[in-house]
PDB file of C-alpha atoms and ligand atoms in Angstrom:
ATOM      1  CA  MET A   1     -63.515-205.688 -54.792  1.00  0.00           C
ATOM      2  CA  ARG A   2     -63.815-202.013 -55.648  1.00  0.00           C
ATOM      3  CA  MET A   3     -67.393-200.914 -55.851  1.00  0.00           C
ATOM      4  CA  ILE A   4     -69.562-197.832 -55.905  1.00  0.00           C
ATOM      5  CA  LEU A   5     -73.049-197.476 -54.481  1.00  0.00           C
ATOM      6  CA  VAL A   6     -75.315-195.072 -56.327  1.00  0.00           C
ATOM      7  CA  GLY A   7     -78.897-194.156 -55.537  1.00  0.00           C
ATOM      8  CA  PRO A   8     -81.105-191.302 -54.441  1.00  0.00           C
ATOM      9  CA  PRO A   9     -80.893-189.959 -50.889  1.00  0.00           C
ATOM     10  CA  GLY A  10     -82.661-192.428 -48.622  1.00  0.00           C
ATOM     11  CA  ALA A  11     -82.147-195.375 -50.989  1.00  0.00           C
ATOM     12  CA  GLY A  12     -80.369-197.266 -48.198  1.00  0.00           C
ATOM     13  CA  LYS A  13     -76.792-196.869 -49.410  1.00  0.00           C
ATOM     14  CA  GLY A  14     -75.290-196.281 -45.963  1.00  0.00           C
ATOM     15  CA  THR A  15     -77.404-198.940 -44.283  1.00  0.00           C
ATOM     16  CA  GLN A  16     -76.690-201.584 -46.895  1.00  0.00           C
ATOM     17  CA  ALA A  17     -72.982-200.722 -47.070  1.00  0.00           C
ATOM     18  CA  ALA A  18     -72.654-201.241 -43.312  1.00  0.00           C
ATOM     19  CA  ARG A  19     -74.300-204.683 -43.684  1.00  0.00           C
ATOM     20  CA  LEU A  20     -72.154-205.800 -46.612  1.00  0.00           C
ATOM     21  CA  VAL A  21     -68.581-204.595 -46.147  1.00  0.00           C
ATOM     22  CA  ASP A  22     -67.495-207.033 -43.425  1.00  0.00           C
ATOM     23  CA  ALA A  23     -68.415-210.101 -45.442  1.00  0.00           C
ATOM     24  CA  LEU A  24     -66.637-208.668 -48.470  1.00  0.00           C
ATOM     25  CA  SER A  25     -63.550-207.662 -46.420  1.00  0.00           C
ATOM     26  CA  ILE A  26     -63.544-204.160 -47.867  1.00  0.00           C
ATOM     27  CA  VAL A  27     -63.794-200.717 -46.264  1.00  0.00           C
ATOM     28  CA  HIS A  28     -66.907-198.554 -46.333  1.00  0.00           C
ATOM     29  CA  ILE A  29     -66.081-195.037 -47.479  1.00  0.00           C
ATOM     30  CA  SER A  30     -68.929-192.553 -47.183  1.00  0.00           C
ATOM     31  CA  SER A  31     -68.236-189.052 -48.501  1.00  0.00           C
ATOM     32  CA  GLY A  32     -71.221-187.770 -46.489  1.00  0.00           C
ATOM     33  CA  ASP A  33     -69.825-189.265 -43.252  1.00  0.00           C
ATOM     34  CA  MET A  34     -66.396-187.774 -43.982  1.00  0.00           C
ATOM     35  CA  LEU A  35     -67.907-184.354 -44.630  1.00  0.00           C
ATOM     36  CA  ARG A  36     -70.061-184.532 -41.488  1.00  0.00           C
ATOM     37  CA  ALA A  37     -66.949-185.418 -39.477  1.00  0.00           C
ATOM     38  CA  ALA A  38     -65.151-182.388 -40.958  1.00  0.00           C
ATOM     39  CA  VAL A  39     -68.083-180.136 -40.012  1.00  0.00           C
ATOM     40  CA  LYS A  40     -68.139-181.564 -36.486  1.00  0.00           C
ATOM     41  CA  ASP A  41     -64.387-181.103 -36.091  1.00  0.00           C
ATOM     42  CA  GLY A  42     -64.632-177.517 -37.349  1.00  0.00           C
ATOM     43  CA  THR A  43     -61.921-177.979 -39.981  1.00  0.00           C
ATOM     44  CA  GLU A  44     -61.501-175.517 -42.840  1.00  0.00           C
ATOM     45  CA  LEU A  45     -63.114-178.043 -45.201  1.00  0.00           C
ATOM     46  CA  GLY A  46     -65.989-178.544 -42.763  1.00  0.00           C
ATOM     47  CA  ARG A  47     -66.637-174.815 -42.501  1.00  0.00           C
ATOM     48  CA  ARG A  48     -66.758-174.526 -46.272  1.00  0.00           C
ATOM     49  CA  ALA A  49     -68.944-177.599 -46.796  1.00  0.00           C
ATOM     50  CA  ASP A  50     -71.463-176.904 -44.042  1.00  0.00           C
ATOM     51  CA  GLU A  51     -73.733-174.397 -45.780  1.00  0.00           C
ATOM     52  CA  TYR A  52     -74.063-176.540 -48.909  1.00  0.00           C
ATOM     53  CA  MET A  53     -74.917-179.607 -46.880  1.00  0.00           C
ATOM     54  CA  GLN A  54     -77.549-177.887 -44.761  1.00  0.00           C
ATOM     55  CA  ALA A  55     -79.256-176.586 -47.887  1.00  0.00           C
ATOM     56  CA  GLY A  56     -79.274-180.027 -49.491  1.00  0.00           C
ATOM     57  CA  ALA A  57     -76.897-178.789 -52.208  1.00  0.00           C
ATOM     58  CA  LEU A  58     -73.817-180.613 -53.423  1.00  0.00           C
ATOM     59  CA  VAL A  59     -70.478-179.624 -51.943  1.00  0.00           C
ATOM     60  CA  PRO A  60     -68.227-178.345 -54.772  1.00  0.00           C
ATOM     61  CA  ASP A  61     -66.260-181.011 -56.633  1.00  0.00           C
ATOM     62  CA  SER A  62     -62.990-179.278 -55.804  1.00  0.00           C
ATOM     63  CA  LEU A  63     -63.555-179.948 -52.073  1.00  0.00           C
ATOM     64  CA  VAL A  64     -64.911-183.479 -52.293  1.00  0.00           C
ATOM     65  CA  ILE A  65     -62.644-185.048 -54.900  1.00  0.00           C
ATOM     66  CA  ASP A  66     -59.365-184.632 -52.988  1.00  0.00           C
ATOM     67  CA  LEU A  67     -60.976-185.787 -49.763  1.00  0.00           C
ATOM     68  CA  VAL A  68     -62.181-189.082 -51.254  1.00  0.00           C
ATOM     69  CA  LEU A  69     -59.155-189.764 -53.443  1.00  0.00           C
ATOM     70  CA  GLU A  70     -56.861-189.376 -50.446  1.00  0.00           C
ATOM     71  CA  ARG A  71     -59.059-191.763 -48.495  1.00  0.00           C
ATOM     72  CA  ILE A  72     -59.047-194.520 -51.114  1.00  0.00           C
ATOM     73  CA  ALA A  73     -55.268-194.253 -51.400  1.00  0.00           C
ATOM     74  CA  ARG A  74     -54.813-195.278 -47.752  1.00  0.00           C
ATOM     75  CA  PRO A  75     -53.499-198.781 -47.038  1.00  0.00           C
ATOM     76  CA  ASP A  76     -56.748-200.102 -45.538  1.00  0.00           C
ATOM     77  CA  ALA A  77     -58.485-199.513 -48.890  1.00  0.00           C
ATOM     78  CA  SER A  78     -55.894-201.343 -50.946  1.00  0.00           C
ATOM     79  CA  ALA A  79     -57.821-204.646 -50.763  1.00  0.00           C
ATOM     80  CA  GLY A  80     -61.025-202.950 -51.869  1.00  0.00           C
ATOM     81  CA  PHE A  81     -63.678-200.424 -50.943  1.00  0.00           C
ATOM     82  CA  MET A  82     -67.352-199.639 -51.121  1.00  0.00           C
ATOM     83  CA  LEU A  83     -67.812-196.004 -52.031  1.00  0.00           C
ATOM     84  CA  ASP A  84     -71.079-194.600 -50.703  1.00  0.00           C
ATOM     85  CA  GLY A  85     -72.151-191.159 -51.949  1.00  0.00           C
ATOM     86  CA  PHE A  86     -69.212-190.655 -54.299  1.00  0.00           C
ATOM     87  CA  PRO A  87     -69.029-190.005 -57.198  1.00  0.00           C
ATOM     88  CA  ARG A  88     -72.097-187.789 -57.369  1.00  0.00           C
ATOM     89  CA  THR A  89     -71.208-185.795 -60.497  1.00  0.00           C
ATOM     90  CA  ARG A  90     -69.623-186.549 -63.837  1.00  0.00           C
ATOM     91  CA  PRO A  91     -66.380-184.665 -62.958  1.00  0.00           C
ATOM     92  CA  GLN A  92     -66.122-186.743 -59.760  1.00  0.00           C
ATOM     93  CA  ALA A  93     -66.562-189.957 -61.777  1.00  0.00           C
ATOM     94  CA  GLU A  94     -63.854-188.854 -64.202  1.00  0.00           C
ATOM     95  CA  ALA A  95     -61.481-187.882 -61.378  1.00  0.00           C
ATOM     96  CA  LEU A  96     -62.004-191.293 -59.785  1.00  0.00           C
ATOM     97  CA  ASP A  97     -61.265-193.032 -63.097  1.00  0.00           C
ATOM     98  CA  ALA A  98     -58.089-191.040 -63.550  1.00  0.00           C
ATOM     99  CA  ALA A  99     -56.914-191.863 -60.015  1.00  0.00           C
ATOM    100  CA  MET A 100     -57.691-195.563 -60.438  1.00  0.00           C
ATOM    101  CA  GLN A 101     -55.886-195.663 -63.748  1.00  0.00           C
ATOM    102  CA  ALA A 102     -52.859-193.915 -62.262  1.00  0.00           C
ATOM    103  CA  ALA A 103     -52.824-196.504 -59.473  1.00  0.00           C
ATOM    104  CA  GLY A 104     -53.171-199.379 -61.983  1.00  0.00           C
ATOM    105  CA  LYS A 105     -56.480-200.484 -60.448  1.00  0.00           C
ATOM    106  CA  GLN A 106     -59.977-201.026 -61.770  1.00  0.00           C
ATOM    107  CA  LEU A 107     -63.517-200.586 -60.610  1.00  0.00           C
ATOM    108  CA  ASP A 108     -65.384-203.882 -60.418  1.00  0.00           C
ATOM    109  CA  VAL A 109     -69.004-202.878 -60.066  1.00  0.00           C
ATOM    110  CA  VAL A 110     -71.355-199.919 -59.706  1.00  0.00           C
ATOM    111  CA  LEU A 111     -74.479-200.868 -57.811  1.00  0.00           C
ATOM    112  CA  LEU A 112     -77.533-198.704 -58.376  1.00  0.00           C
ATOM    113  CA  ILE A 113     -80.145-198.971 -55.612  1.00  0.00           C
ATOM    114  CA  GLU A 114     -83.438-197.882 -57.143  1.00  0.00           C
ATOM    115  CA  VAL A 115     -86.194-196.327 -55.034  1.00  0.00           C
ATOM    116  CA  PRO A 116     -89.023-194.204 -56.483  1.00  0.00           C
ATOM    117  CA  ASP A 117     -89.157-190.529 -55.477  1.00  0.00           C
ATOM    118  CA  ALA A 118     -92.560-191.006 -53.856  1.00  0.00           C
ATOM    119  CA  LEU A 119     -90.997-193.134 -51.087  1.00  0.00           C
ATOM    120  CA  ILE A 120     -87.963-190.955 -50.412  1.00  0.00           C
ATOM    121  CA  VAL A 121     -89.366-188.195 -48.198  1.00  0.00           C
ATOM    122  CA  GLU A 122     -90.868-190.663 -45.724  1.00  0.00           C
ATOM    123  CA  ARG A 123     -87.617-192.621 -45.588  1.00  0.00           C
ATOM    124  CA  ILE A 124     -85.526-189.518 -45.009  1.00  0.00           C
ATOM    125  CA  THR A 125     -87.655-187.707 -42.444  1.00  0.00           C
ATOM    126  CA  GLY A 126     -87.971-190.848 -40.295  1.00  0.00           C
ATOM    127  CA  ARG A 127     -84.232-191.511 -40.322  1.00  0.00           C
ATOM    128  CA  ARG A 128     -82.270-191.278 -37.058  1.00  0.00           C
ATOM    129  CA  SER A 129     -78.703-192.208 -36.226  1.00  0.00           C
ATOM    130  CA  ASP A 130     -76.798-193.214 -33.138  1.00  0.00           C
ATOM    131  CA  PRO A 131     -73.890-190.801 -32.606  1.00  0.00           C
ATOM    132  CA  GLU A 132     -72.049-193.395 -30.494  1.00  0.00           C
ATOM    133  CA  THR A 133     -72.096-196.321 -32.911  1.00  0.00           C
ATOM    134  CA  GLY A 134     -72.962-194.652 -36.225  1.00  0.00           C
ATOM    135  CA  ALA A 135     -75.879-197.087 -36.638  1.00  0.00           C
ATOM    136  CA  ILE A 136     -78.724-195.828 -38.823  1.00  0.00           C
ATOM    137  CA  TYR A 137     -82.374-196.481 -37.921  1.00  0.00           C
ATOM    138  CA  HIS A 138     -85.798-195.563 -39.214  1.00  0.00           C
ATOM    139  CA  LEU A 139     -88.568-194.840 -36.735  1.00  0.00           C
ATOM    140  CA  THR A 140     -90.990-197.092 -38.657  1.00  0.00           C
ATOM    141  CA  PHE A 141     -88.993-199.308 -41.031  1.00  0.00           C
ATOM    142  CA  ASN A 142     -86.007-200.126 -38.819  1.00  0.00           C
ATOM    143  CA  PRO A 143     -86.973-199.131 -35.274  1.00  0.00           C
ATOM    144  CA  PRO A 144     -84.143-198.554 -32.803  1.00  0.00           C
ATOM    145  CA  PRO A 145     -83.880-200.613 -29.607  1.00  0.00           C
ATOM    146  CA  ALA A 146     -85.236-198.811 -26.535  1.00  0.00           C
ATOM    147  CA  SER A 147     -81.735-198.758 -24.998  1.00  0.00           C
ATOM    148  CA  VAL A 148     -80.415-196.284 -27.594  1.00  0.00           C
ATOM    149  CA  GLU A 149     -83.598-194.331 -28.337  1.00  0.00           C
ATOM    150  CA  GLY A 150     -82.746-191.460 -26.017  1.00  0.00           C
ATOM    151  CA  ARG A 151     -79.470-190.602 -27.698  1.00  0.00           C
ATOM    152  CA  LEU A 152     -80.510-190.761 -31.345  1.00  0.00           C
ATOM    153  CA  VAL A 153     -80.040-187.700 -33.516  1.00  0.00           C
ATOM    154  CA  GLN A 154     -81.530-186.522 -36.780  1.00  0.00           C
ATOM    155  CA  ARG A 155     -79.273-185.242 -39.548  1.00  0.00           C
ATOM    156  CA  ARG A 156     -79.661-181.527 -40.143  1.00  0.00           C
ATOM    157  CA  ASP A 157     -80.290-182.122 -43.833  1.00  0.00           C
ATOM    158  CA  ASP A 158     -83.007-184.713 -43.191  1.00  0.00           C
ATOM    159  CA  THR A 159     -85.782-182.110 -43.204  1.00  0.00           C
ATOM    160  CA  GLU A 160     -88.456-182.308 -45.880  1.00  0.00           C
ATOM    161  CA  GLU A 161     -87.201-179.133 -47.571  1.00  0.00           C
ATOM    162  CA  ALA A 162     -83.542-180.211 -47.768  1.00  0.00           C
ATOM    163  CA  CYS A 163     -84.654-183.690 -48.816  1.00  0.00           C
ATOM    164  CA  ARG A 164     -86.528-182.306 -51.821  1.00  0.00           C
ATOM    165  CA  ALA A 165     -83.476-180.235 -52.776  1.00  0.00           C
ATOM    166  CA  ARG A 166     -81.243-183.313 -52.502  1.00  0.00           C
ATOM    167  CA  LEU A 167     -83.605-185.344 -54.647  1.00  0.00           C
ATOM    168  CA  GLU A 168     -83.576-182.636 -57.290  1.00  0.00           C
ATOM    169  CA  LYS A 169     -79.761-182.588 -57.229  1.00  0.00           C
ATOM    170  CA  TYR A 170     -79.712-186.342 -57.535  1.00  0.00           C
ATOM    171  CA  HIS A 171     -81.749-186.283 -60.738  1.00  0.00           C
ATOM    172  CA  ALA A 172     -79.887-183.323 -62.225  1.00  0.00           C
ATOM    173  CA  GLU A 173     -76.280-184.133 -61.277  1.00  0.00           C
ATOM    174  CA  THR A 174     -75.934-187.731 -60.127  1.00  0.00           C
ATOM    175  CA  ALA A 175     -78.343-189.736 -62.308  1.00  0.00           C
ATOM    176  CA  PRO A 176     -76.264-188.829 -65.418  1.00  0.00           C
ATOM    177  CA  ILE A 177     -73.348-190.903 -64.095  1.00  0.00           C
ATOM    178  CA  VAL A 178     -75.500-194.043 -64.411  1.00  0.00           C
ATOM    179  CA  PRO A 179     -75.220-194.291 -68.238  1.00  0.00           C
ATOM    180  CA  TYR A 180     -71.518-193.435 -67.911  1.00  0.00           C
ATOM    181  CA  TYR A 181     -70.985-196.687 -66.005  1.00  0.00           C
ATOM    182  CA  GLU A 182     -73.660-198.662 -67.841  1.00  0.00           C
ATOM    183  CA  GLU A 183     -71.843-198.143 -71.150  1.00  0.00           C
ATOM    184  CA  ARG A 184     -68.774-199.761 -69.630  1.00  0.00           C
ATOM    185  CA  GLY A 185     -70.717-202.797 -68.447  1.00  0.00           C
ATOM    186  CA  LEU A 186     -70.144-202.000 -64.764  1.00  0.00           C
ATOM    187  CA  LEU A 187     -73.715-201.264 -63.704  1.00  0.00           C
ATOM    188  CA  LEU A 188     -75.877-203.563 -61.588  1.00  0.00           C
ATOM    189  CA  ARG A 189     -79.414-202.424 -60.771  1.00  0.00           C
ATOM    190  CA  VAL A 190     -81.101-203.535 -57.567  1.00  0.00           C
ATOM    191  CA  ASP A 191     -84.637-202.774 -56.431  1.00  0.00           C
ATOM    192  CA  GLY A 192     -84.289-200.888 -53.128  1.00  0.00           C
ATOM    193  CA  VAL A 193     -87.962-201.139 -52.150  1.00  0.00           C
ATOM    194  CA  GLY A 194     -88.673-203.611 -49.371  1.00  0.00           C
ATOM    195  CA  GLY A 195     -87.360-204.691 -46.001  1.00  0.00           C
ATOM    196  CA  LEU A 196     -83.693-204.301 -45.090  1.00  0.00           C
ATOM    197  CA  ASP A 197     -82.953-208.037 -45.234  1.00  0.00           C
ATOM    198  CA  GLU A 198     -84.764-208.401 -48.520  1.00  0.00           C
ATOM    199  CA  VAL A 199     -82.682-205.646 -50.129  1.00  0.00           C
ATOM    200  CA  THR A 200     -79.428-207.014 -48.655  1.00  0.00           C
ATOM    201  CA  ASP A 201     -80.279-210.435 -50.137  1.00  0.00           C
ATOM    202  CA  ARG A 202     -81.002-208.897 -53.525  1.00  0.00           C
ATOM    203  CA  ILE A 203     -77.641-207.109 -53.492  1.00  0.00           C
ATOM    204  CA  ARG A 204     -75.804-210.299 -52.487  1.00  0.00           C
ATOM    205  CA  ARG A 205     -77.530-212.267 -55.232  1.00  0.00           C
ATOM    206  CA  ALA A 206     -76.803-209.568 -57.808  1.00  0.00           C
ATOM    207  CA  LEU A 207     -73.119-209.536 -56.823  1.00  0.00           C
ATOM    208  CA  ASP A 208     -72.931-213.343 -56.852  1.00  0.00           C
ATOM    209  CA  SER A 209     -74.547-213.534 -60.267  1.00  0.00           C
ATOM    210  CA  ARG A 210     -71.697-211.443 -61.602  1.00  0.00           C
ATOM    211  CA  GLY A 211     -69.233-214.048 -60.381  1.00  0.00           C
TER     212      GLY A 211
HETATM  213  P1  AMP B   1     -74.956-188.265 -47.803  1.00  0.00           P
HETATM  214  O1  AMP B   1     -74.586-188.627 -46.411  1.00  0.00           O
HETATM  215  O2  AMP B   1     -74.288-189.129 -48.838  1.00  0.00           O
HETATM  216  O3  AMP B   1     -76.437-188.161 -48.022  1.00  0.00           O
HETATM  217  O4  AMP B   1     -74.362-186.790 -48.059  1.00  0.00           O
HETATM  218  C1  AMP B   1     -74.828-185.693 -47.294  1.00  0.00           C
HETATM  219  C2  AMP B   1     -74.484-184.388 -47.977  1.00  0.00           C
HETATM  220  O5  AMP B   1     -73.059-184.261 -48.078  1.00  0.00           O
HETATM  221  C3  AMP B   1     -74.992-184.227 -49.398  1.00  0.00           C
HETATM  222  O6  AMP B   1     -76.324-183.763 -49.469  1.00  0.00           O
HETATM  223  C4  AMP B   1     -74.000-183.199 -49.954  1.00  0.00           C
HETATM  224  O7  AMP B   1     -74.279-181.901 -49.472  1.00  0.00           O
HETATM  225  C5  AMP B   1     -72.690-183.645 -49.300  1.00  0.00           C
HETATM  226  N1  AMP B   1     -71.971-184.653 -50.129  1.00  0.00           N
HETATM  227  C6  AMP B   1     -71.712-185.948 -49.799  1.00  0.00           C
HETATM  228  N2  AMP B   1     -71.045-186.560 -50.780  1.00  0.00           N
HETATM  229  C7  AMP B   1     -70.886-185.650 -51.762  1.00  0.00           C
HETATM  230  C8  AMP B   1     -70.301-185.686 -53.046  1.00  0.00           C
HETATM  231  N3  AMP B   1     -69.736-186.802 -53.543  1.00  0.00           N
HETATM  232  N4  AMP B   1     -70.335-184.536 -53.787  1.00  0.00           N
HETATM  233  C9  AMP B   1     -70.883-183.411 -53.336  1.00  0.00           C
HETATM  234  N5  AMP B   1     -71.477-183.313 -52.129  1.00  0.00           N
HETATM  235  C10 AMP B   1     -71.482-184.418 -51.350  1.00  0.00           C
END
């Protein structure tokens, strides 16, 4: 299965992807994780992406598109993938289509996780991650076990200011890709409000109902 997760920052894309990919036997490909790894490694791409990310802006299409298209062309993605955070603009969606077409493959589903803006800031500012395992927690909604608490980190763009900028970008640049996929009958909408298990169940049911 080749699927895309779309949704505002803090919708739970990364968390839900991590819960779903094993059962679906597909790889989780997060453009944000790849960019953060490039920043951490101090690569040329990382140096160029860093300032955009810290400000909550989108990294230019020219940097992100190649990165993701190279990743989905690797052998471990040949059986399927769950794209998380890509595409985020119309040109990215078109570049993905062109690459899929060239490879003779098709997208199966685009899953939109819907969460109202009013809930986003609280979700984002309480988010923490474990640098050793990559696990994502929320101080209130998904509390970490005491054994890992001491090593948790907060993303640099998970401040209230950067969060508001990211939300604005989402509405201006990313939301317009929703009708692009809806017109092709690929879109599945899932309510992202609720507990983690509840949302995972909704996604599973929505995928099952598609057959
Ligand atoms: P995420 O982990 O998906 O929230 O992404 C974190 C940040 O990485 C975003 O706020 C952007 O600055 C950058 N980023 C991730 N994916 C993309 C993308 N597809 N296009 C542009 N910028 C991206």
